[in-house]
PDB file of C-alpha atoms and ligand atoms in Angstrom:
ATOM      1  CA  MET A   1       0.015   0.000  -0.011  1.00  0.00           C
ATOM      2  CA  GLU A   2       1.195   3.469  -0.710  1.00  0.00           C
ATOM      3  CA  VAL A   3      -0.071   5.786   2.050  1.00  0.00           C
ATOM      4  CA  ILE A   4      -0.271   9.404   0.980  1.00  0.00           C
ATOM      5  CA  ILE A   5      -1.086  12.023   3.684  1.00  0.00           C
ATOM      6  CA  TYR A   6      -1.971  15.676   2.957  1.00  0.00           C
ATOM      7  CA  PRO A   7      -2.623  18.353   5.492  1.00  0.00           C
ATOM      8  CA  THR A   8      -6.169  18.865   4.062  1.00  0.00           C
ATOM      9  CA  LYS A   9      -8.744  16.798   2.135  1.00  0.00           C
ATOM     10  CA  GLU A  10      -8.778  19.501  -0.623  1.00  0.00           C
ATOM     11  CA  GLN A  11      -5.011  18.826  -1.387  1.00  0.00           C
ATOM     12  CA  ALA A  12      -5.631  15.109  -1.194  1.00  0.00           C
ATOM     13  CA  ASN A  13      -8.535  15.370  -3.610  1.00  0.00           C
ATOM     14  CA  GLN A  14      -6.369  17.349  -6.033  1.00  0.00           C
ATOM     15  CA  ALA A  15      -3.603  14.823  -5.925  1.00  0.00           C
ATOM     16  CA  ALA A  16      -6.084  11.844  -6.352  1.00  0.00           C
ATOM     17  CA  ALA A  17      -7.791  13.664  -9.242  1.00  0.00           C
ATOM     18  CA  ASP A  18      -4.365  14.202 -10.985  1.00  0.00           C
ATOM     19  CA  PHE A  19      -3.651  10.487 -10.547  1.00  0.00           C
ATOM     20  CA  VAL A  20      -7.109   9.395 -11.926  1.00  0.00           C
ATOM     21  CA  ALA A  21      -7.131  11.925 -14.740  1.00  0.00           C
ATOM     22  CA  SER A  22      -3.641  10.878 -15.959  1.00  0.00           C
ATOM     23  CA  ALA A  23      -4.745   7.247 -15.958  1.00  0.00           C
ATOM     24  CA  VAL A  24      -7.660   8.210 -18.119  1.00  0.00           C
ATOM     25  CA  VAL A  25      -5.528  10.265 -20.454  1.00  0.00           C
ATOM     26  CA  ARG A  26      -3.043   7.265 -20.757  1.00  0.00           C
ATOM     27  CA  ASN A  27      -5.904   4.882 -21.363  1.00  0.00           C
ATOM     28  CA  PRO A  28      -9.046   6.514 -22.761  1.00  0.00           C
ATOM     29  CA  ARG A  29     -10.919   3.262 -22.817  1.00  0.00           C
ATOM     30  CA  ILE A  30     -10.321   2.726 -19.100  1.00  0.00           C
ATOM     31  CA  VAL A  31     -12.831   0.786 -17.007  1.00  0.00           C
ATOM     32  CA  LEU A  32     -13.391   2.736 -13.851  1.00  0.00           C
ATOM     33  CA  GLY A  33     -14.910   1.341 -10.592  1.00  0.00           C
ATOM     34  CA  LEU A  34     -16.764   4.249  -8.865  1.00  0.00           C
ATOM     35  CA  ALA A  35     -17.863   4.940  -5.292  1.00  0.00           C
ATOM     36  CA  THR A  36     -20.570   7.191  -3.902  1.00  0.00           C
ATOM     37  CA  GLY A  37     -21.108   8.805  -0.488  1.00  0.00           C
ATOM     38  CA  GLY A  38     -19.569  11.932   0.855  1.00  0.00           C
ATOM     39  CA  THR A  39     -15.902  11.097   0.396  1.00  0.00           C
ATOM     40  CA  PRO A  40     -15.426  11.044  -3.405  1.00  0.00           C
ATOM     41  CA  LEU A  41     -17.400  14.315  -4.094  1.00  0.00           C
ATOM     42  CA  GLY A  42     -14.338  16.417  -3.992  1.00  0.00           C
ATOM     43  CA  LEU A  43     -12.426  14.096  -6.309  1.00  0.00           C
ATOM     44  CA  TYR A  44     -15.417  14.192  -8.754  1.00  0.00           C
ATOM     45  CA  GLU A  45     -15.503  18.035  -8.588  1.00  0.00           C
ATOM     46  CA  ASN A  46     -11.815  18.125  -9.557  1.00  0.00           C
ATOM     47  CA  LEU A  47     -12.333  15.701 -12.387  1.00  0.00           C
ATOM     48  CA  ILE A  48     -15.226  17.760 -13.723  1.00  0.00           C
ATOM     49  CA  GLU A  49     -13.066  20.795 -13.610  1.00  0.00           C
ATOM     50  CA  LYS A  50     -10.261  18.950 -15.524  1.00  0.00           C
ATOM     51  CA  TYR A  51     -12.913  17.823 -18.099  1.00  0.00           C
ATOM     52  CA  LYS A  52     -14.182  21.405 -18.509  1.00  0.00           C
ATOM     53  CA  LYS A  53     -10.580  22.638 -19.121  1.00  0.00           C
ATOM     54  CA  GLY A  54     -10.126  20.017 -21.790  1.00  0.00           C
ATOM     55  CA  GLU A  55      -7.481  18.182 -19.839  1.00  0.00           C
ATOM     56  CA  VAL A  56      -9.328  14.801 -19.870  1.00  0.00           C
ATOM     57  CA  SER A  57     -12.163  13.124 -21.695  1.00  0.00           C
ATOM     58  CA  PHE A  58     -14.259  10.231 -20.523  1.00  0.00           C
ATOM     59  CA  ALA A  59     -15.941   9.724 -23.879  1.00  0.00           C
ATOM     60  CA  LYS A  60     -14.439   6.219 -24.385  1.00  0.00           C
ATOM     61  CA  ALA A  61     -14.399   5.237 -20.694  1.00  0.00           C
ATOM     62  CA  SER A  62     -16.790   2.935 -19.038  1.00  0.00           C
ATOM     63  CA  SER A  63     -17.631   2.477 -15.360  1.00  0.00           C
ATOM     64  CA  PHE A  64     -19.003   0.081 -12.718  1.00  0.00           C
ATOM     65  CA  ASN A  65     -20.369   1.393  -9.465  1.00  0.00           C
ATOM     66  CA  LEU A  66     -19.612  -0.450  -6.264  1.00  0.00           C
ATOM     67  CA  ASP A  67     -23.178  -0.533  -4.900  1.00  0.00           C
ATOM     68  CA  GLU A  68     -26.753   0.540  -4.824  1.00  0.00           C
ATOM     69  CA  TYR A  69     -29.517   0.598  -2.116  1.00  0.00           C
ATOM     70  CA  TYR A  70     -32.086  -2.166  -2.659  1.00  0.00           C
ATOM     71  CA  GLY A  71     -35.559  -0.873  -3.087  1.00  0.00           C
ATOM     72  CA  LEU A  72     -34.685   2.593  -4.478  1.00  0.00           C
ATOM     73  CA  PRO A  73     -35.464   3.301  -8.086  1.00  0.00           C
ATOM     74  CA  ALA A  74     -32.858   5.147 -10.185  1.00  0.00           C
ATOM     75  CA  ASP A  75     -34.790   8.311 -10.115  1.00  0.00           C
ATOM     76  CA  ASP A  76     -34.998   8.389  -6.255  1.00  0.00           C
ATOM     77  CA  LYS A  77     -32.766  11.340  -5.185  1.00  0.00           C
ATOM     78  CA  ASN A  78     -31.103   8.989  -2.578  1.00  0.00           C
ATOM     79  CA  SER A  79     -30.285   6.241  -5.098  1.00  0.00           C
ATOM     80  CA  TYR A  80     -26.660   5.875  -6.115  1.00  0.00           C
ATOM     81  CA  ALA A  81     -27.824   6.052  -9.780  1.00  0.00           C
ATOM     82  CA  TYR A  82     -29.238   9.465  -9.092  1.00  0.00           C
ATOM     83  CA  TYR A  83     -26.132  10.527  -7.122  1.00  0.00           C
ATOM     84  CA  MET A  84     -23.806   9.545 -10.031  1.00  0.00           C
ATOM     85  CA  ARG A  85     -25.769  11.528 -12.592  1.00  0.00           C
ATOM     86  CA  GLU A  86     -25.919  14.563 -10.216  1.00  0.00           C
ATOM     87  CA  ASN A  87     -22.354  14.455  -9.205  1.00  0.00           C
ATOM     88  CA  LEU A  88     -20.367  13.231 -12.198  1.00  0.00           C
ATOM     89  CA  PHE A  89     -22.089  11.628 -15.227  1.00  0.00           C
ATOM     90  CA  ASP A  90     -24.195  14.577 -16.283  1.00  0.00           C
ATOM     91  CA  LYS A  91     -21.177  16.925 -15.947  1.00  0.00           C
ATOM     92  CA  ILE A  92     -18.631  15.002 -18.010  1.00  0.00           C
ATOM     93  CA  ASP A  93     -18.690  13.385 -21.457  1.00  0.00           C
ATOM     94  CA  ILE A  94     -19.042   9.667 -20.398  1.00  0.00           C
ATOM     95  CA  GLU A  95     -21.721   7.825 -22.383  1.00  0.00           C
ATOM     96  CA  LEU A  96     -24.478   6.877 -19.936  1.00  0.00           C
ATOM     97  CA  GLU A  97     -24.819   3.482 -21.686  1.00  0.00           C
ATOM     98  CA  ASN A  98     -21.229   2.749 -20.720  1.00  0.00           C
ATOM     99  CA  THR A  99     -21.995   3.284 -17.050  1.00  0.00           C
ATOM    100  CA  HIS A 100     -23.132   0.468 -14.788  1.00  0.00           C
ATOM    101  CA  ILE A 101     -24.771   0.507 -11.435  1.00  0.00           C
ATOM    102  CA  PRO A 102     -26.340  -2.523  -9.688  1.00  0.00           C
ATOM    103  CA  ASN A 103     -30.082  -2.450 -10.179  1.00  0.00           C
ATOM    104  CA  GLY A 104     -31.655  -1.539  -6.827  1.00  0.00           C
ATOM    105  CA  MET A 105     -35.121  -2.630  -8.129  1.00  0.00           C
ATOM    106  CA  ALA A 106     -34.159  -5.998  -9.535  1.00  0.00           C
ATOM    107  CA  GLU A 107     -36.905  -8.520  -9.206  1.00  0.00           C
ATOM    108  CA  ASN A 108     -34.372 -11.189  -8.512  1.00  0.00           C
ATOM    109  CA  PRO A 109     -31.291  -9.608  -6.851  1.00  0.00           C
ATOM    110  CA  LYS A 110     -29.276 -12.767  -7.026  1.00  0.00           C
ATOM    111  CA  ILE A 111     -29.636 -13.050 -10.764  1.00  0.00           C
ATOM    112  CA  ALA A 112     -29.062  -9.336 -11.204  1.00  0.00           C
ATOM    113  CA  CYS A 113     -25.800  -9.587  -9.106  1.00  0.00           C
ATOM    114  CA  GLU A 114     -24.521 -12.633 -11.127  1.00  0.00           C
ATOM    115  CA  GLU A 115     -25.207 -10.549 -14.367  1.00  0.00           C
ATOM    116  CA  TYR A 116     -23.310  -7.645 -12.828  1.00  0.00           C
ATOM    117  CA  GLU A 117     -20.329  -9.866 -12.240  1.00  0.00           C
ATOM    118  CA  ARG A 118     -20.530 -11.190 -15.855  1.00  0.00           C
ATOM    119  CA  ALA A 119     -20.700  -7.602 -17.232  1.00  0.00           C
ATOM    120  CA  ILE A 120     -17.522  -6.691 -15.286  1.00  0.00           C
ATOM    121  CA  LYS A 121     -15.746  -9.693 -16.760  1.00  0.00           C
ATOM    122  CA  ALA A 122     -16.978  -8.963 -20.234  1.00  0.00           C
ATOM    123  CA  SER A 123     -15.624  -5.413 -19.980  1.00  0.00           C
ATOM    124  CA  GLY A 124     -12.210  -6.864 -19.262  1.00  0.00           C
ATOM    125  CA  GLY A 125     -12.294  -6.045 -15.607  1.00  0.00           C
ATOM    126  CA  VAL A 126     -12.032  -2.814 -13.537  1.00  0.00           C
ATOM    127  CA  GLU A 127      -8.721  -1.190 -14.151  1.00  0.00           C
ATOM    128  CA  LEU A 128      -8.886   1.694 -11.607  1.00  0.00           C
ATOM    129  CA  GLN A 129     -11.250   1.349  -8.606  1.00  0.00           C
ATOM    130  CA  ILE A 130     -12.163   4.281  -6.437  1.00  0.00           C
ATOM    131  CA  LEU A 131     -13.087   3.464  -2.813  1.00  0.00           C
ATOM    132  CA  GLY A 132     -14.128   5.163   0.336  1.00  0.00           C
ATOM    133  CA  ILE A 133     -14.171   3.353   3.695  1.00  0.00           C
ATOM    134  CA  GLY A 134     -16.874   3.115   6.242  1.00  0.00           C
ATOM    135  CA  SER A 135     -16.338   4.060   9.847  1.00  0.00           C
ATOM    136  CA  ASP A 136     -16.630   0.358  10.634  1.00  0.00           C
ATOM    137  CA  GLY A 137     -14.073  -0.522   7.980  1.00  0.00           C
ATOM    138  CA  HIS A 138     -16.388  -1.565   5.132  1.00  0.00           C
ATOM    139  CA  ILE A 139     -15.548  -1.132   1.467  1.00  0.00           C
ATOM    140  CA  GLY A 140     -18.460  -1.093  -0.982  1.00  0.00           C
ATOM    141  CA  PHE A 141     -21.149  -2.297   1.401  1.00  0.00           C
ATOM    142  CA  ASN A 142     -19.113  -5.257   2.571  1.00  0.00           C
ATOM    143  CA  GLU A 143     -19.691  -4.934   6.327  1.00  0.00           C
ATOM    144  CA  PRO A 144     -17.643  -6.511   8.979  1.00  0.00           C
ATOM    145  CA  THR A 145     -17.447 -10.320   8.821  1.00  0.00           C
ATOM    146  CA  SER A 146     -18.218 -10.236   5.075  1.00  0.00           C
ATOM    147  CA  SER A 147     -16.418 -13.001   3.205  1.00  0.00           C
ATOM    148  CA  LEU A 148     -13.071 -11.767   2.043  1.00  0.00           C
ATOM    149  CA  SER A 149     -13.635 -13.510  -1.295  1.00  0.00           C
ATOM    150  CA  SER A 150     -17.262 -12.507  -1.803  1.00  0.00           C
ATOM    151  CA  ARG A 151     -18.787 -11.497  -5.153  1.00  0.00           C
ATOM    152  CA  THR A 152     -21.543  -9.056  -6.010  1.00  0.00           C
ATOM    153  CA  ARG A 153     -24.524  -9.879  -3.795  1.00  0.00           C
ATOM    154  CA  MET A 154     -27.218  -8.575  -1.541  1.00  0.00           C
ATOM    155  CA  LYS A 155     -26.083  -7.440   1.906  1.00  0.00           C
ATOM    156  CA  THR A 156     -27.706  -6.064   5.000  1.00  0.00           C
ATOM    157  CA  LEU A 157     -26.340  -2.781   6.324  1.00  0.00           C
ATOM    158  CA  THR A 158     -25.154  -2.532   9.886  1.00  0.00           C
ATOM    159  CA  ARG A 159     -26.799  -0.075  12.319  1.00  0.00           C
ATOM    160  CA  GLU A 160     -23.589   2.002  12.318  1.00  0.00           C
ATOM    161  CA  THR A 161     -23.766   2.417   8.475  1.00  0.00           C
ATOM    162  CA  ILE A 162     -27.434   3.177   8.608  1.00  0.00           C
ATOM    163  CA  GLU A 163     -26.717   5.912  11.287  1.00  0.00           C
ATOM    164  CA  ASP A 164     -23.773   7.271   9.290  1.00  0.00           C
ATOM    165  CA  ASN A 165     -25.786   7.483   6.041  1.00  0.00           C
ATOM    166  CA  ALA A 166     -28.961   8.945   7.665  1.00  0.00           C
ATOM    167  CA  ARG A 167     -27.467  12.373   6.834  1.00  0.00           C
ATOM    168  CA  PHE A 168     -28.428  11.775   3.217  1.00  0.00           C
ATOM    169  CA  PHE A 169     -31.995  10.913   4.334  1.00  0.00           C
ATOM    170  CA  ASP A 170     -32.823  14.113   6.159  1.00  0.00           C
ATOM    171  CA  GLY A 171     -31.186  12.695   9.311  1.00  0.00           C
ATOM    172  CA  ASN A 172     -33.767   9.891   9.494  1.00  0.00           C
ATOM    173  CA  PRO A 173     -32.222   6.449  10.012  1.00  0.00           C
ATOM    174  CA  GLU A 174     -35.603   4.883   9.476  1.00  0.00           C
ATOM    175  CA  ALA A 175     -35.602   6.133   5.828  1.00  0.00           C
ATOM    176  CA  VAL A 176     -32.315   4.407   5.100  1.00  0.00           C
ATOM    177  CA  PRO A 177     -32.830   1.164   3.189  1.00  0.00           C
ATOM    178  CA  THR A 178     -31.608  -1.838   5.247  1.00  0.00           C
ATOM    179  CA  HIS A 179     -30.374  -3.837   2.148  1.00  0.00           C
ATOM    180  CA  CYS A 180     -28.115  -3.102  -0.729  1.00  0.00           C
ATOM    181  CA  LEU A 181     -26.430  -4.775  -3.684  1.00  0.00           C
ATOM    182  CA  THR A 182     -22.644  -4.505  -3.512  1.00  0.00           C
ATOM    183  CA  MET A 183     -19.653  -5.711  -5.412  1.00  0.00           C
ATOM    184  CA  GLY A 184     -17.962  -8.266  -3.204  1.00  0.00           C
ATOM    185  CA  ILE A 185     -14.560  -8.044  -1.646  1.00  0.00           C
ATOM    186  CA  GLY A 186     -13.272 -10.733  -4.066  1.00  0.00           C
ATOM    187  CA  THR A 187     -14.696  -8.553  -6.941  1.00  0.00           C
ATOM    188  CA  ILE A 188     -12.910  -5.376  -5.660  1.00  0.00           C
ATOM    189  CA  MET A 189      -9.736  -7.290  -5.158  1.00  0.00           C
ATOM    190  CA  GLU A 190      -9.595  -8.183  -8.886  1.00  0.00           C
ATOM    191  CA  SER A 191      -9.358  -4.535  -9.898  1.00  0.00           C
ATOM    192  CA  GLU A 192      -5.883  -3.657 -11.306  1.00  0.00           C
ATOM    193  CA  THR A 193      -5.379  -0.498  -9.208  1.00  0.00           C
ATOM    194  CA  VAL A 194      -7.211   0.833  -6.202  1.00  0.00           C
ATOM    195  CA  VAL A 195      -7.369   4.437  -5.075  1.00  0.00           C
ATOM    196  CA  LEU A 196      -8.951   4.721  -1.521  1.00  0.00           C
ATOM    197  CA  LEU A 197      -9.835   8.087  -0.091  1.00  0.00           C
ATOM    198  CA  ALA A 198     -10.471   8.675   3.604  1.00  0.00           C
ATOM    199  CA  TYR A 199     -10.987  12.066   5.289  1.00  0.00           C
ATOM    200  CA  GLY A 200     -11.862  13.202   8.784  1.00  0.00           C
ATOM    201  CA  LYS A 201     -11.561  11.914  12.352  1.00  0.00           C
ATOM    202  CA  SER A 202     -14.522   9.551  12.125  1.00  0.00           C
ATOM    203  CA  LYS A 203     -12.348   7.428   9.697  1.00  0.00           C
ATOM    204  CA  ALA A 204      -9.146   7.306  11.787  1.00  0.00           C
ATOM    205  CA  ASP A 205      -9.794   4.041  13.549  1.00  0.00           C
ATOM    206  CA  ALA A 206     -10.930   2.292  10.346  1.00  0.00           C
ATOM    207  CA  VAL A 207      -7.926   3.616   8.467  1.00  0.00           C
ATOM    208  CA  ALA A 208      -5.516   2.511  11.137  1.00  0.00           C
ATOM    209  CA  GLY A 209      -7.052  -1.017  11.137  1.00  0.00           C
ATOM    210  CA  MET A 210      -6.952  -1.214   7.352  1.00  0.00           C
ATOM    211  CA  ILE A 211      -3.281  -0.195   7.011  1.00  0.00           C
ATOM    212  CA  GLU A 212      -1.567  -1.376  10.267  1.00  0.00           C
ATOM    213  CA  GLY A 213      -3.963  -3.904  11.699  1.00  0.00           C
ATOM    214  CA  PRO A 214      -4.110  -7.638  11.032  1.00  0.00           C
ATOM    215  CA  ILE A 215      -6.031  -8.771   7.976  1.00  0.00           C
ATOM    216  CA  THR A 216      -9.415  -9.565   9.279  1.00  0.00           C
ATOM    217  CA  SER A 217     -13.056  -9.675   8.013  1.00  0.00           C
ATOM    218  CA  MET A 218     -13.838  -7.528  11.117  1.00  0.00           C
ATOM    219  CA  ILE A 219     -12.163  -4.653   9.171  1.00  0.00           C
ATOM    220  CA  PRO A 220     -13.030  -5.676   5.525  1.00  0.00           C
ATOM    221  CA  ALA A 221     -10.728  -3.002   4.068  1.00  0.00           C
ATOM    222  CA  SER A 222      -7.740  -4.684   5.668  1.00  0.00           C
ATOM    223  CA  ILE A 223      -7.804  -7.220   2.852  1.00  0.00           C
ATOM    224  CA  LEU A 224      -6.375  -4.481   0.744  1.00  0.00           C
ATOM    225  CA  GLN A 225      -3.016  -5.287   2.368  1.00  0.00           C
ATOM    226  CA  MET A 226      -3.026  -8.257   0.010  1.00  0.00           C
ATOM    227  CA  HIS A 227      -3.708  -6.125  -3.139  1.00  0.00           C
ATOM    228  CA  ARG A 228      -0.729  -5.388  -5.358  1.00  0.00           C
ATOM    229  CA  ASP A 229      -1.438  -1.758  -6.216  1.00  0.00           C
ATOM    230  CA  VAL A 230      -3.286   0.426  -3.662  1.00  0.00           C
ATOM    231  CA  LYS A 231      -2.957   4.131  -3.117  1.00  0.00           C
ATOM    232  CA  VAL A 232      -4.492   5.516  -0.032  1.00  0.00           C
ATOM    233  CA  PHE A 233      -5.109   9.288   0.033  1.00  0.00           C
ATOM    234  CA  LEU A 234      -5.681  10.667   3.524  1.00  0.00           C
ATOM    235  CA  ASP A 235      -5.963  13.981   5.322  1.00  0.00           C
ATOM    236  CA  GLU A 236      -4.202  14.509   8.590  1.00  0.00           C
ATOM    237  CA  GLU A 237      -7.292  13.640  10.614  1.00  0.00           C
ATOM    238  CA  ALA A 238      -7.949  10.341   8.949  1.00  0.00           C
ATOM    239  CA  ALA A 239      -4.217   9.593   9.384  1.00  0.00           C
ATOM    240  CA  SER A 240      -4.211  10.566  13.061  1.00  0.00           C
ATOM    241  CA  LYS A 241      -4.175   7.038  14.452  1.00  0.00           C
ATOM    242  CA  LEU A 242      -1.455   5.664  12.123  1.00  0.00           C
ATOM    243  CA  LYS A 243       1.643   4.619  14.100  1.00  0.00           C
ATOM    244  CA  LEU A 244       3.941   4.987  11.101  1.00  0.00           C
ATOM    245  CA  ALA A 245       2.462   8.192   9.718  1.00  0.00           C
ATOM    246  CA  ASP A 246       5.879   9.954   9.807  1.00  0.00           C
ATOM    247  CA  TYR A 247       7.427   7.078   7.846  1.00  0.00           C
ATOM    248  CA  TYR A 248       4.710   7.231   5.119  1.00  0.00           C
ATOM    249  CA  LYS A 249       5.321  11.016   4.759  1.00  0.00           C
ATOM    250  CA  TRP A 250       9.057  10.431   4.590  1.00  0.00           C
ATOM    251  CA  VAL A 251       8.703   7.794   1.875  1.00  0.00           C
ATOM    252  CA  TYR A 252       6.259   9.934  -0.153  1.00  0.00           C
ATOM    253  CA  SER A 253       8.513  13.048   0.126  1.00  0.00           C
ATOM    254  CA  ARG A 254      11.440  11.088  -1.251  1.00  0.00           C
ATOM    255  CA  LYS A 255       9.645   9.334  -4.084  1.00  0.00           C
ATOM    256  CA  PRO A 256      12.277   9.217  -6.828  1.00  0.00           C
ATOM    257  CA  HIS A 257       9.596   9.523  -9.643  1.00  0.00           C
ATOM    258  CA  PRO A 258       5.810   9.942  -9.456  1.00  0.00           C
ATOM    259  CA  ASP A 259       5.227   6.701 -11.395  1.00  0.00           C
ATOM    260  CA  TRP A 260       7.572   4.461  -9.443  1.00  0.00           C
TER     261      TRP A 260
HETATM  262  C1  F6R B   1     -20.074   4.051  -1.464  1.00  0.00           C
HETATM  263  C2  F6R B   1     -19.463   2.917  -0.680  1.00  0.00           C
HETATM  264  C3  F6R B   1     -19.134   3.081   0.664  1.00  0.00           C
HETATM  265  C4  F6R B   1     -18.659   4.357   1.143  1.00  0.00           C
HETATM  266  C5  F6R B   1     -18.428   4.388   2.659  1.00  0.00           C
HETATM  267  C6  F6R B   1     -17.943   5.751   3.067  1.00  0.00           C
HETATM  268  O1  F6R B   1     -20.317   3.591  -2.798  1.00  0.00           O
HETATM  269  O2  F6R B   1     -19.185   1.836  -1.317  1.00  0.00           O
HETATM  270  O3  F6R B   1     -18.221   2.035   1.040  1.00  0.00           O
HETATM  271  O4  F6R B   1     -17.400   4.610   0.462  1.00  0.00           O
HETATM  272  O5  F6R B   1     -19.679   4.063   3.251  1.00  0.00           O
HETATM  273  O6  F6R B   1     -19.008   6.696   2.936  1.00  0.00           O
HETATM  274  P1  F6R B   1     -18.799   8.232   3.150  1.00  0.00           P
HETATM  275  O7  F6R B   1     -17.925   8.603   2.028  1.00  0.00           O
HETATM  276  O8  F6R B   1     -20.119   8.882   2.951  1.00  0.00           O
HETATM  277  O9  F6R B   1     -18.159   8.463   4.427  1.00  0.00           O
END
């Protein structure tokens, strides 16, 4: 894992956007894995800016989102399909038909999840996966004790995640769907490169567990220690519980070349 710590999330978002945009420029047909929630909003804003300035085009790119609430139609303002159009897809030149999000209204979620897995494979696989992390260490909606080799499937959200996400539902936890369809941890682990973003104090424990703790399904993100190419972008607050924070900063400041 490459751990990159910036004083602020704005600086981390800019650096993450530079990395993502240059990957798209190098490989215009890139298959992106995308996340929702509060964390990637700044990254998406930076990518939209770069698109508007003509620095990057997504016209040939395709994408697969990590997850969707079960029971929310794509036009519900809290669905992740809606979020993606609002916060990224409608503001860049990606073709909507090349974007994929698990179908939260699938009659048979099991079949829908199997089809999602097949679509990812048929695309050649996710090349650059963007992730956030839950305060309980989840990635996608793979909550603690999820199988570390799981595939796309239905999951039940923990109370902690429902409470965390109530802010998007007018503060009402009762309004948060209890189920979701999410890429599995095994699915995420097959992506070529992972960019994980985490900001704020509320993520500090999960981040420390992910980077410096043992690999355990109690902190699903800790499996990323087994991934060959992960970049973790943090602000100081999210990094505040890392024992080796100074070492990570020292390594990054002495990087001989940005690509190495
Ligand atoms: C979102 C997702 C989740 C979030 C996580 C953090 O697609 O898969 O794992 O990344 O719940 O959410 P925020 O960013 O709202 O703190």
